[in-house]
Amino acid sequence: MRVLFATSEAAPLIKTGGLADVSGALPPALRRIGADVRVLLPAYPQVLRALANLRLETVFPARFGYPSSRLFEAKTKSGETLWLLDCPELYQRNGGPYLDEHGCDWADNPRRFGLLSKVAAVLSSAESPLDWRPDIVHCHDWQTGLTPAYLRYLRDPAPCVMTIHNLAFQGNFHANWVHDLGLPWECFKPEGAEFYGHLSFLKAGLYYADRITTVSPSYAREIQGEALGFGMQGLLSHRRNVLSGILNGIDLEEWNPEKDPNLVQGYTGKTLQRKQANKQALRQRTGLQVDENAPLFGMVSRFTYQKGTDLVLETAHRLMETPAQLVMLGSGDAALQQQARELAQRYPGRVSVTVGFDEGLSHQIEAGADIFLMPSRFEPCGLNQMYSQRYGTPPIVHATGGLIDSVDDFDGSNAETATGFVFGDMHADGLWAAMYRAMQVYDDKPQWRKLQENGMRRDFGWENSARAYLAVYKQTLADRSVH
Ligand code: ADP
Ligand code: GLC
């Protein structure tokens, strides 16, 4: 099975969130079960700096308002084949993949990701200049949403699987872009790429892809309803026969508490006492005071409405009436960043807030905290709650999406299987009740240890999910051969 995996970010080269973790770990997992995968990624400066030995594969001439671009092949350290789309005019800039240095969307994002989509489509058709052609093209989120639309107008197109990592990001742009990106106007209708008068990259993907997946079974159900469908619930429920949810895995090498180079001491379920040294080190690094008995709550996340950062900030005042401490790492919404900083100023030594993106610190929080907070309003899958279980840090999660599918709530009677705390009421009171519950169990050391061990034993590896994707690819090919 030859798979072209088209994505806008991939760890460890370029990462803003979970999509990068998936793009870094799923292709090798697919390769281990026999697939031949090429990962197509824009050649951002960070990516070019990290890779040596690039080999020029082909040059795409300027067309349809797209500047000319080049395709380079490179190998990652783990042996993955990358295809880097080099177009200096679009990708060689300071800033992030989607935002400039001031946190604003790049104004030409439609062109930047239109080109990525277009090249993915060309490489998956008879118009590809290369010998290697995929059996399947696997697209991710709006940034590659136009691929199946372009494919319709190319010769002998490969079938396309579209994965939704987050329906809230849709890539909706002014209708003029239809012309500017070389799409026929016939695409611009409700049965196509049009969404409330805009050109929607994601809608195009969901409409034209052969199959749709999302990153957990619960989220696959939720997005067919009004509450979490973000306006696309009608289309998604109409296409439910080709829509499925596959829970993400995690990279068990990257996130291994026994061998994690970011930790002062490695540990396993059998040597959990060593976790304590990591808690001390984390306190020291983040300026928290030493207090043997105080449970330490941790959070690593984008600071956004989705992640419930506001609820954590609200609840923190109550938490400060107990001996507990709080460490937060994240960035995003400017007002939330500011409120978080003010909270840390108000409770020095007890609340620590780091605004920014820090891979090392994120590992240290997973390891050094006692209890992990992830009260997302919605969560397609979520990875941190899985990392935290693997690091012996039971998570508190809201009952939504992938969080339901990956955390077993402790109800007082299931200490043999429970791995964390799940709450249903998305208000400060609901979160606080779960935090209070967690602190009570934390004080009961044998029971707490069971929860930690249960989480650490769970298999969150990619293998099962990679097999599920392979099954989807095969089904997609089988559907094509019938039609
Ligand atoms: P999302 O993709 O919606 O942000 P996920 O839980 O799927 O949420 O993945 C987030 C990923 O980004 C995780 O690997 C998490 O550790 C990482 N992450 C988020 N914020 C930060 C940060 N400020 N510093 C370091 N890593 C972060
Ligand atoms: C998105 C989602 C997150 C998911 C990640 C990887 O960013 O918000 O829930 O884990 O994609 O699939």
Coordinates of C-alpha atoms and ligand atoms in Angstrom, one line a residue:
M1 CA 0.0 0.0 0.0
R2 CA 1.6 3.3 -1.2
V3 CA 0.4 6.2 0.9
L4 CA 1.0 9.9 0.3
F5 CA 0.5 11.6 3.7
A6 CA -0.1 15.3 3.2
T7 CA 0.2 17.5 6.2
S8 CA 1.1 21.0 7.3
E9 CA 3.1 20.1 10.4
A10 CA 5.1 17.0 11.6
A11 CA 7.0 16.5 14.9
P12 CA 9.8 16.9 15.7
L13 CA 10.5 19.2 12.7
I14 CA 7.6 21.7 13.0
K15 CA 4.9 21.6 15.6
T16 CA 2.0 23.8 16.8
G17 CA -0.2 21.0 18.3
G18 CA -1.3 17.4 18.1
L19 CA -1.5 17.2 14.3
A20 CA 2.4 17.3 14.4
D21 CA 2.5 14.5 16.9
V22 CA 0.2 12.4 14.7
S23 CA 2.2 13.2 11.5
G24 CA 5.4 12.3 13.2
A25 CA 4.2 9.0 14.6
L26 CA 1.5 7.5 12.3
P27 CA 3.7 7.2 9.2
P28 CA 6.4 5.1 10.9
A29 CA 3.7 3.0 12.5
L30 CA 2.2 2.4 9.1
R31 CA 5.6 1.6 7.7
R32 CA 6.1 -1.0 10.5
I33 CA 2.9 -2.8 9.2
G34 CA 4.1 -2.8 5.6
A35 CA 2.9 0.4 4.1
D36 CA 5.1 2.6 1.9
V37 CA 4.6 6.1 3.1
R38 CA 5.8 9.5 1.8
V39 CA 5.1 12.5 4.0
L40 CA 4.5 15.7 2.1
L41 CA 5.2 18.8 4.1
P42 CA 6.0 22.5 3.3
A43 CA 9.7 23.3 3.5
Y44 CA 9.5 25.9 6.3
P45 CA 12.8 27.4 7.4
Q46 CA 12.7 25.3 10.7
V47 CA 12.4 22.1 8.6
L48 CA 15.2 23.0 6.2
R49 CA 17.5 23.8 9.1
A50 CA 16.9 20.4 10.7
L51 CA 17.5 18.3 7.6
A52 CA 20.6 17.6 5.5
N53 CA 21.0 15.8 2.2
L54 CA 18.0 17.0 0.3
R55 CA 17.6 15.6 -3.1
L56 CA 15.7 17.5 -5.8
E57 CA 12.9 15.4 -7.1
T58 CA 11.1 17.7 -9.5
V59 CA 10.2 21.3 -10.2
F60 CA 6.6 22.5 -10.6
P61 CA 6.2 25.5 -12.9
A62 CA 4.2 28.6 -11.9
R63 CA 0.5 28.1 -12.6
F64 CA -2.9 29.4 -11.6
G65 CA -1.4 32.2 -9.4
Y66 CA 0.9 29.7 -7.7
P67 CA 4.6 30.6 -7.9
S68 CA 6.9 27.8 -9.1
S69 CA 8.0 25.4 -6.5
R70 CA 10.4 22.5 -6.0
L71 CA 10.0 19.1 -4.4
F72 CA 12.9 17.7 -2.4
E73 CA 13.3 14.3 -0.8
A74 CA 14.8 13.9 2.6
K75 CA 15.1 11.1 5.2
T76 CA 14.3 11.6 8.8
K77 CA 16.6 10.0 11.5
S78 CA 14.1 7.2 11.9
G79 CA 14.2 6.5 8.1
E80 CA 10.9 8.1 7.1
T81 CA 10.8 9.5 3.5
L82 CA 9.8 13.2 3.5
W83 CA 8.8 15.2 0.5
L84 CA 9.4 18.8 1.2
L85 CA 7.6 21.4 -0.9
D86 CA 9.9 24.3 -1.3
C87 CA 8.4 27.6 -2.3
P88 CA 10.5 30.4 -0.7
E89 CA 7.9 33.0 -1.6
L90 CA 5.3 31.2 0.4
Y91 CA 7.1 29.3 3.2
Q92 CA 10.4 31.0 3.9
R93 CA 9.4 33.4 6.6
N94 CA 10.0 34.1 10.2
G95 CA 7.0 33.1 12.3
G96 CA 4.9 30.0 12.5
P97 CA 3.3 27.8 9.9
Y98 CA 0.0 29.6 10.1
L99 CA 0.6 32.9 12.0
D100 CA 3.1 35.7 11.7
E101 CA 5.3 36.9 14.5
H102 CA 2.4 39.0 15.9
G103 CA 0.0 36.1 16.0
C104 CA -2.0 37.1 13.0
D105 CA -2.9 34.6 10.2
W106 CA -0.7 35.0 7.1
A107 CA -2.9 36.8 4.7
D108 CA -1.9 34.5 1.9
N109 CA -2.7 31.3 3.8
P110 CA -5.2 30.2 1.1
R111 CA -2.4 30.3 -1.5
R112 CA 0.2 28.7 0.9
F113 CA -2.1 25.7 1.7
G114 CA -3.8 25.8 -1.7
L115 CA -0.4 25.0 -3.2
L116 CA 0.2 22.2 -0.7
S117 CA -3.2 20.7 -1.6
K118 CA -2.6 21.1 -5.3
V119 CA 0.8 19.4 -5.2
A120 CA -0.6 16.5 -3.1
A121 CA -3.3 16.1 -5.8
V122 CA -0.9 16.3 -8.8
L123 CA 1.4 13.7 -7.2
S124 CA -1.6 11.4 -6.7
S125 CA -2.7 11.5 -10.3
A126 CA -1.5 10.5 -13.8
E127 CA -0.1 14.0 -14.1
S128 CA 2.6 13.4 -11.5
P129 CA 6.1 13.9 -12.9
L130 CA 7.4 11.1 -10.6
D131 CA 7.4 7.4 -10.9
W132 CA 6.2 6.7 -7.4
R133 CA 2.5 7.2 -7.3
P134 CA 0.3 6.5 -4.2
D135 CA -2.6 4.1 -4.0
I136 CA -4.1 6.5 -1.5
V137 CA -3.6 10.1 -0.6
H138 CA -4.3 10.8 3.1
C139 CA -5.1 14.5 3.9
H140 CA -5.2 16.2 7.3
D141 CA -7.3 19.2 8.3
W142 CA -8.2 22.2 6.2
Q143 CA -4.7 22.8 5.1
T144 CA -4.9 19.9 2.7
G145 CA -8.7 20.1 2.3
L146 CA -8.5 21.2 -1.4
T147 CA -6.7 18.1 -2.4
P148 CA -9.7 16.0 -3.2
A149 CA -11.3 18.9 -5.0
Y150 CA -8.3 19.3 -7.3
L151 CA -8.1 15.6 -7.8
R152 CA -11.5 15.6 -9.5
Y153 CA -10.0 17.5 -12.3
L154 CA -6.9 15.5 -12.8
R155 CA -6.4 12.3 -14.8
D156 CA -6.5 8.9 -13.0
P157 CA -6.8 10.3 -9.5
A158 CA -5.9 8.2 -6.4
P159 CA -8.7 8.0 -3.8
C160 CA -8.5 10.3 -0.9
V161 CA -9.0 9.8 2.9
M162 CA -9.6 13.0 4.8
T163 CA -8.9 13.1 8.5
I164 CA -10.4 15.8 10.7
H165 CA -8.2 16.7 13.7
N166 CA -10.3 19.7 14.6
L167 CA -13.5 20.8 13.0
A168 CA -13.3 24.3 14.6
F169 CA -10.5 25.2 12.1
Q170 CA -12.1 25.2 8.7
G171 CA -10.0 27.4 6.4
N172 CA -12.9 29.6 5.2
F173 CA -11.9 32.4 2.8
H174 CA -13.3 35.0 0.4
A175 CA -15.0 33.5 -2.6
N176 CA -12.5 35.3 -4.9
W177 CA -10.0 32.6 -4.0
V178 CA -11.9 30.1 -6.0
H179 CA -10.7 31.8 -9.2
D180 CA -7.3 32.7 -7.7
L181 CA -6.5 29.1 -6.8
G182 CA -7.5 27.8 -10.2
L183 CA -10.7 25.9 -9.1
P184 CA -13.6 25.7 -11.5
W185 CA -16.6 27.7 -10.3
E186 CA -18.7 24.6 -10.5
C187 CA -17.1 23.6 -7.1
F188 CA -18.5 26.7 -5.5
K189 CA -21.9 25.4 -4.5
P190 CA -23.4 24.0 -1.3
E191 CA -22.8 20.5 -2.8
G192 CA -19.1 21.3 -2.9
A193 CA -16.6 23.7 -1.5
E194 CA -19.0 26.6 -0.7
F195 CA -19.8 27.3 3.0
Y196 CA -22.0 30.3 3.8
G197 CA -20.7 32.3 0.9
H198 CA -17.0 31.4 1.5
L199 CA -14.6 29.0 0.0
S200 CA -14.1 26.4 2.7
F201 CA -11.0 24.2 2.4
L202 CA -12.3 21.8 5.1
K203 CA -15.8 21.6 3.6
A204 CA -14.2 20.8 0.2
G205 CA -12.2 18.0 1.8
L206 CA -15.3 16.6 3.6
Y207 CA -17.4 16.8 0.5
Y208 CA -15.0 15.4 -2.1
A209 CA -12.9 12.9 -0.1
D210 CA -13.8 9.2 -0.6
R211 CA -13.7 8.5 3.1
I212 CA -13.5 10.7 6.2
T213 CA -12.0 9.8 9.5
T214 CA -11.6 11.7 12.7
V215 CA -9.4 11.1 15.7
S216 CA -11.7 9.3 18.2
P217 CA -14.9 7.3 18.0
S218 CA -16.8 9.7 20.3
Y219 CA -15.8 12.8 18.3
A220 CA -17.0 11.0 15.1
R221 CA -20.4 10.8 16.7
E222 CA -20.4 14.3 18.2
I223 CA -19.6 16.1 15.0
Q224 CA -22.8 14.8 13.4
G225 CA -24.8 16.9 15.9
E226 CA -25.4 20.6 16.1
A227 CA -23.5 21.3 19.3
L228 CA -20.1 20.2 18.0
G229 CA -20.7 20.1 14.2
F230 CA -19.6 23.7 13.7
G231 CA -22.1 24.0 10.9
M232 CA -20.9 21.0 9.0
Q233 CA -23.0 18.5 10.9
G234 CA -25.5 18.1 8.1
L235 CA -22.8 17.1 5.6
L236 CA -21.1 14.8 8.2
S237 CA -24.3 13.0 9.1
H238 CA -25.2 12.6 5.5
R239 CA -21.8 11.0 4.9
R240 CA -21.8 8.9 8.1
N241 CA -21.4 5.7 6.1
V242 CA -17.9 6.7 5.1
L243 CA -17.1 8.5 8.4
S244 CA -15.2 6.7 11.2
G245 CA -13.3 7.5 14.3
I246 CA -9.9 6.1 15.0
L247 CA -8.3 7.0 18.4
N248 CA -4.8 8.5 18.0
G249 CA -1.9 6.7 19.6
I250 CA 1.1 8.2 21.2
D251 CA 4.8 7.9 20.3
L252 CA 5.9 5.4 23.0
E253 CA 9.6 6.3 22.5
E254 CA 9.2 10.0 22.6
W255 CA 7.0 9.7 25.6
N256 CA 8.6 7.1 27.8
P257 CA 9.1 8.0 31.5
E258 CA 11.8 5.4 31.8
K259 CA 14.1 6.9 29.2
D260 CA 12.9 10.5 28.8
P261 CA 16.1 12.7 28.5
N262 CA 14.1 15.7 29.8
L263 CA 13.7 14.1 33.2
V264 CA 16.1 14.2 36.1
Q265 CA 15.2 10.5 36.9
G266 CA 13.6 8.0 34.8
Y267 CA 10.9 5.7 36.3
T268 CA 8.4 3.0 35.6
G269 CA 5.3 1.7 37.4
K270 CA 7.5 -0.3 39.7
T271 CA 9.8 2.6 40.6
L272 CA 7.2 5.3 41.0
Q273 CA 8.9 6.8 44.0
R274 CA 11.4 8.3 41.5
K275 CA 8.7 10.5 40.2
Q276 CA 9.2 12.5 43.3
A277 CA 12.6 13.7 42.1
N278 CA 11.0 15.0 39.0
K279 CA 8.4 16.9 41.1
Q280 CA 11.2 18.6 43.0
A281 CA 13.0 19.5 39.9
L282 CA 9.9 20.9 38.3
R283 CA 9.2 23.0 41.4
Q284 CA 12.7 24.3 41.3
R285 CA 12.6 25.1 37.6
T286 CA 9.2 26.9 37.8
G287 CA 9.8 28.6 41.2
L288 CA 7.3 26.7 43.3
Q289 CA 7.9 26.3 47.0
V290 CA 8.8 23.0 48.5
D291 CA 5.8 21.5 50.3
E292 CA 6.0 17.7 50.8
N293 CA 2.2 17.2 51.1
A294 CA 0.9 19.6 48.5
P295 CA -0.5 17.9 45.4
L296 CA 0.8 19.6 42.3
F297 CA -1.7 20.1 39.4
G298 CA -0.3 20.5 35.9
M299 CA -1.6 21.8 32.6
V300 CA 0.0 22.0 29.2
S301 CA -2.1 23.3 26.4
R302 CA -3.0 26.0 23.9
F303 CA -4.7 28.7 26.0
T304 CA -8.0 28.8 24.2
Y305 CA -11.7 28.5 24.8
Q306 CA -11.6 24.9 23.5
K307 CA -9.2 23.8 26.2
G308 CA -11.1 25.3 29.1
T309 CA -8.2 27.4 30.2
D310 CA -10.7 30.0 31.5
L311 CA -12.2 27.4 33.8
V312 CA -8.9 26.4 35.3
L313 CA -8.1 30.1 36.0
E314 CA -11.4 30.6 37.6
T315 CA -11.1 27.4 39.7
A316 CA -7.5 28.2 40.8
H317 CA -8.7 30.7 43.4
R318 CA -10.6 27.9 45.2
L319 CA -7.6 25.6 44.8
M320 CA -5.5 28.2 46.6
E321 CA -7.6 27.7 49.7
T322 CA -6.1 24.2 50.0
P323 CA -2.4 23.4 50.1
A324 CA -2.3 22.5 46.4
Q325 CA -0.1 24.1 43.8
L326 CA -0.6 24.7 40.1
V327 CA 1.9 24.7 37.2
M328 CA 0.7 25.8 33.7
L329 CA 2.5 25.9 30.3
G330 CA 0.8 27.3 27.2
S331 CA 0.2 30.1 24.8
G332 CA -2.6 31.4 22.7
D333 CA -5.3 33.8 23.5
A334 CA -3.7 37.1 24.7
A335 CA -6.4 37.8 27.4
L336 CA -6.0 34.3 28.8
Q337 CA -2.2 34.6 28.8
Q338 CA -2.5 37.8 30.7
Q339 CA -5.0 36.4 33.3
A340 CA -2.7 33.4 33.8
R341 CA 0.3 35.7 34.4
E342 CA -1.8 37.7 36.9
L343 CA -2.8 34.5 38.8
A344 CA 0.9 33.5 39.1
Q345 CA 1.7 37.0 40.4
R346 CA -1.1 36.8 43.0
Y347 CA 0.1 33.4 44.3
P348 CA 3.9 33.4 44.1
G349 CA 5.5 30.1 44.9
R350 CA 2.1 28.3 44.5
V351 CA 1.1 29.0 41.0
S352 CA 3.6 29.0 38.1
V353 CA 2.7 30.1 34.6
T354 CA 5.0 29.8 31.6
V355 CA 3.7 31.4 28.5
G356 CA 5.4 30.0 25.4
F357 CA 6.0 26.7 23.7
D358 CA 8.6 24.5 25.5
E359 CA 8.8 20.8 24.6
G360 CA 11.2 19.9 27.4
L361 CA 9.1 21.6 30.1
S362 CA 6.0 19.9 28.7
H363 CA 7.6 16.5 29.4
Q364 CA 8.7 17.7 32.9
I365 CA 5.2 18.7 33.8
E366 CA 3.8 15.4 32.6
A367 CA 6.3 13.7 34.9
G368 CA 6.5 16.1 37.8
A369 CA 2.9 17.0 38.4
D370 CA 0.7 14.7 40.5
I371 CA -2.6 15.5 38.7
F372 CA -3.0 16.6 35.1
L373 CA -5.8 19.1 34.1
M374 CA -7.5 18.8 30.7
P375 CA -11.0 20.3 31.0
S376 CA -11.5 20.8 27.3
R377 CA -15.0 22.0 26.1
F378 CA -14.5 19.8 23.1
E379 CA -11.5 17.6 22.2
P380 CA -11.3 15.6 19.0
C381 CA -8.7 13.3 20.6
G382 CA -6.2 15.0 22.9
L383 CA -2.8 13.6 23.5
N384 CA -1.8 15.1 26.8
Q385 CA -4.2 13.0 28.8
M386 CA -2.6 9.9 27.3
Y387 CA 0.9 11.2 28.0
S388 CA 0.0 11.9 31.5
Q389 CA -1.4 8.5 32.1
R390 CA 1.8 7.0 30.8
Y391 CA 3.7 9.2 33.1
G392 CA 1.8 8.1 36.2
T393 CA -0.1 11.5 36.4
P394 CA -3.8 10.7 36.5
P395 CA -5.7 13.3 34.4
I396 CA -8.9 15.2 35.2
V397 CA -10.9 15.5 31.9
H398 CA -14.2 16.8 30.7
A399 CA -16.5 14.1 29.3
T400 CA -16.0 14.9 25.6
G401 CA -14.6 13.4 22.4
G402 CA -11.3 11.5 22.7
L403 CA -11.1 12.3 26.4
I404 CA -14.1 9.9 27.0
D405 CA -12.4 7.3 24.9
S406 CA -9.1 7.3 26.6
V407 CA -9.7 8.0 30.4
D408 CA -11.5 5.7 32.8
D409 CA -13.2 7.6 35.5
F410 CA -12.6 6.6 39.1
D411 CA -16.0 6.1 40.7
G412 CA -14.9 4.9 44.1
S413 CA -15.4 1.2 43.4
N414 CA -13.2 0.5 40.3
A415 CA -9.7 1.1 41.6
E416 CA -8.6 -2.0 39.6
T417 CA -9.2 -0.3 36.2
A418 CA -9.7 3.5 36.7
T419 CA -7.0 5.8 35.4
G420 CA -8.3 9.3 36.1
F421 CA -11.3 11.6 36.7
V422 CA -14.0 12.5 34.2
F423 CA -16.6 15.2 34.9
G424 CA -19.7 16.1 32.9
D425 CA -20.7 19.6 34.0
M426 CA -18.6 22.1 32.1
H427 CA -18.6 24.8 34.7
A428 CA -16.2 25.9 37.4
D429 CA -18.3 23.9 39.9
G430 CA -18.0 20.7 37.8
L431 CA -14.3 21.0 37.4
W432 CA -13.8 21.9 41.1
A433 CA -15.8 18.9 42.2
A434 CA -13.5 16.6 40.1
M435 CA -10.4 18.4 41.5
Y436 CA -11.6 17.9 45.0
R437 CA -12.4 14.3 44.3
A438 CA -8.9 13.8 42.9
M439 CA -7.3 15.4 46.0
Q440 CA -9.2 13.0 48.3
V441 CA -8.0 10.0 46.4
Y442 CA -4.5 11.5 46.3
D443 CA -4.4 11.4 50.1
D444 CA -5.2 7.7 50.0
K445 CA -1.8 6.6 48.9
P446 CA -2.4 2.9 48.1
Q447 CA -5.5 3.8 46.0
W448 CA -3.7 6.6 44.3
R449 CA -0.8 4.3 43.4
K450 CA -3.3 1.9 41.8
L451 CA -4.7 4.7 39.6
Q452 CA -1.2 5.7 38.5
E453 CA -0.2 2.1 37.7
N454 CA -3.4 1.4 35.8
G455 CA -2.7 4.4 33.6
M456 CA 0.9 3.5 33.1
R457 CA 0.0 0.0 32.0
R458 CA -2.5 1.1 29.3
D459 CA -1.4 0.5 25.8
F460 CA -1.6 3.8 23.9
G461 CA 0.8 2.7 21.2
W462 CA 0.0 3.4 17.5
E463 CA -0.1 -0.1 16.3
N464 CA -3.8 -0.7 16.6
S465 CA -4.7 2.6 15.2
A466 CA -2.3 2.2 12.3
R467 CA -4.0 -1.1 11.5
A468 CA -7.4 0.6 11.6
Y469 CA -6.1 3.3 9.1
L470 CA -4.8 0.5 6.8
A471 CA -8.2 -1.1 6.9
V472 CA -9.8 2.3 5.9
Y473 CA -7.3 2.6 3.0
K474 CA -8.1 -0.9 1.8
Q475 CA -11.9 -0.2 2.1
T476 CA -11.5 3.0 0.1
L477 CA -9.7 1.2 -2.7
A478 CA -12.3 -1.5 -2.6
D479 CA -15.1 1.1 -2.9
R480 CA -13.3 2.6 -5.9
S481 CA -13.0 -0.6 -7.7
V482 CA -16.8 -1.2 -7.4
H483 CA -17.7 2.1 -8.8
Ligands
ADP1 P1 -4.2 20.3 20.3 O1 -3.6 19.7 19.1 O2 -5.6 20.5 20.1 O3 -3.4 21.5 20.7 P2 -3.4 17.8 21.6 O4 -3.5 17.4 23.0 O5 -3.8 16.8 20.6 O6 -4.1 19.2 21.4 O7 -1.8 18.1 21.3 C1 -1.1 19.1 21.8 C2 0.4 18.8 21.7 O8 1.1 20.0 21.7 C3 0.9 17.9 22.8 O9 2.0 17.2 22.3 C4 1.3 19.0 23.8 O10 2.2 18.5 24.7 C5 1.9 20.0 22.9 N1 1.8 21.4 23.5 C6 0.7 22.2 23.6 N2 1.1 23.4 24.1 C7 2.4 23.3 24.4 C8 3.4 24.2 24.9 N3 3.0 25.4 25.3 N4 4.6 23.8 25.0 C9 5.0 22.6 24.6 N5 4.1 21.7 24.1 C10 2.9 22.0 24.0
GLC2 C1 -6.3 18.5 17.1 C2 -7.2 18.3 18.2 C3 -6.7 17.3 19.2 C4 -6.1 16.1 18.6 C5 -5.0 16.5 17.6 C6 -4.3 15.4 16.8 O1 -5.4 19.5 17.3 O2 -7.6 19.5 18.9 O3 -7.8 16.9 20.1 O4 -5.5 15.3 19.5 O5 -5.6 17.4 16.6 O6 -5.2 14.6 16.2

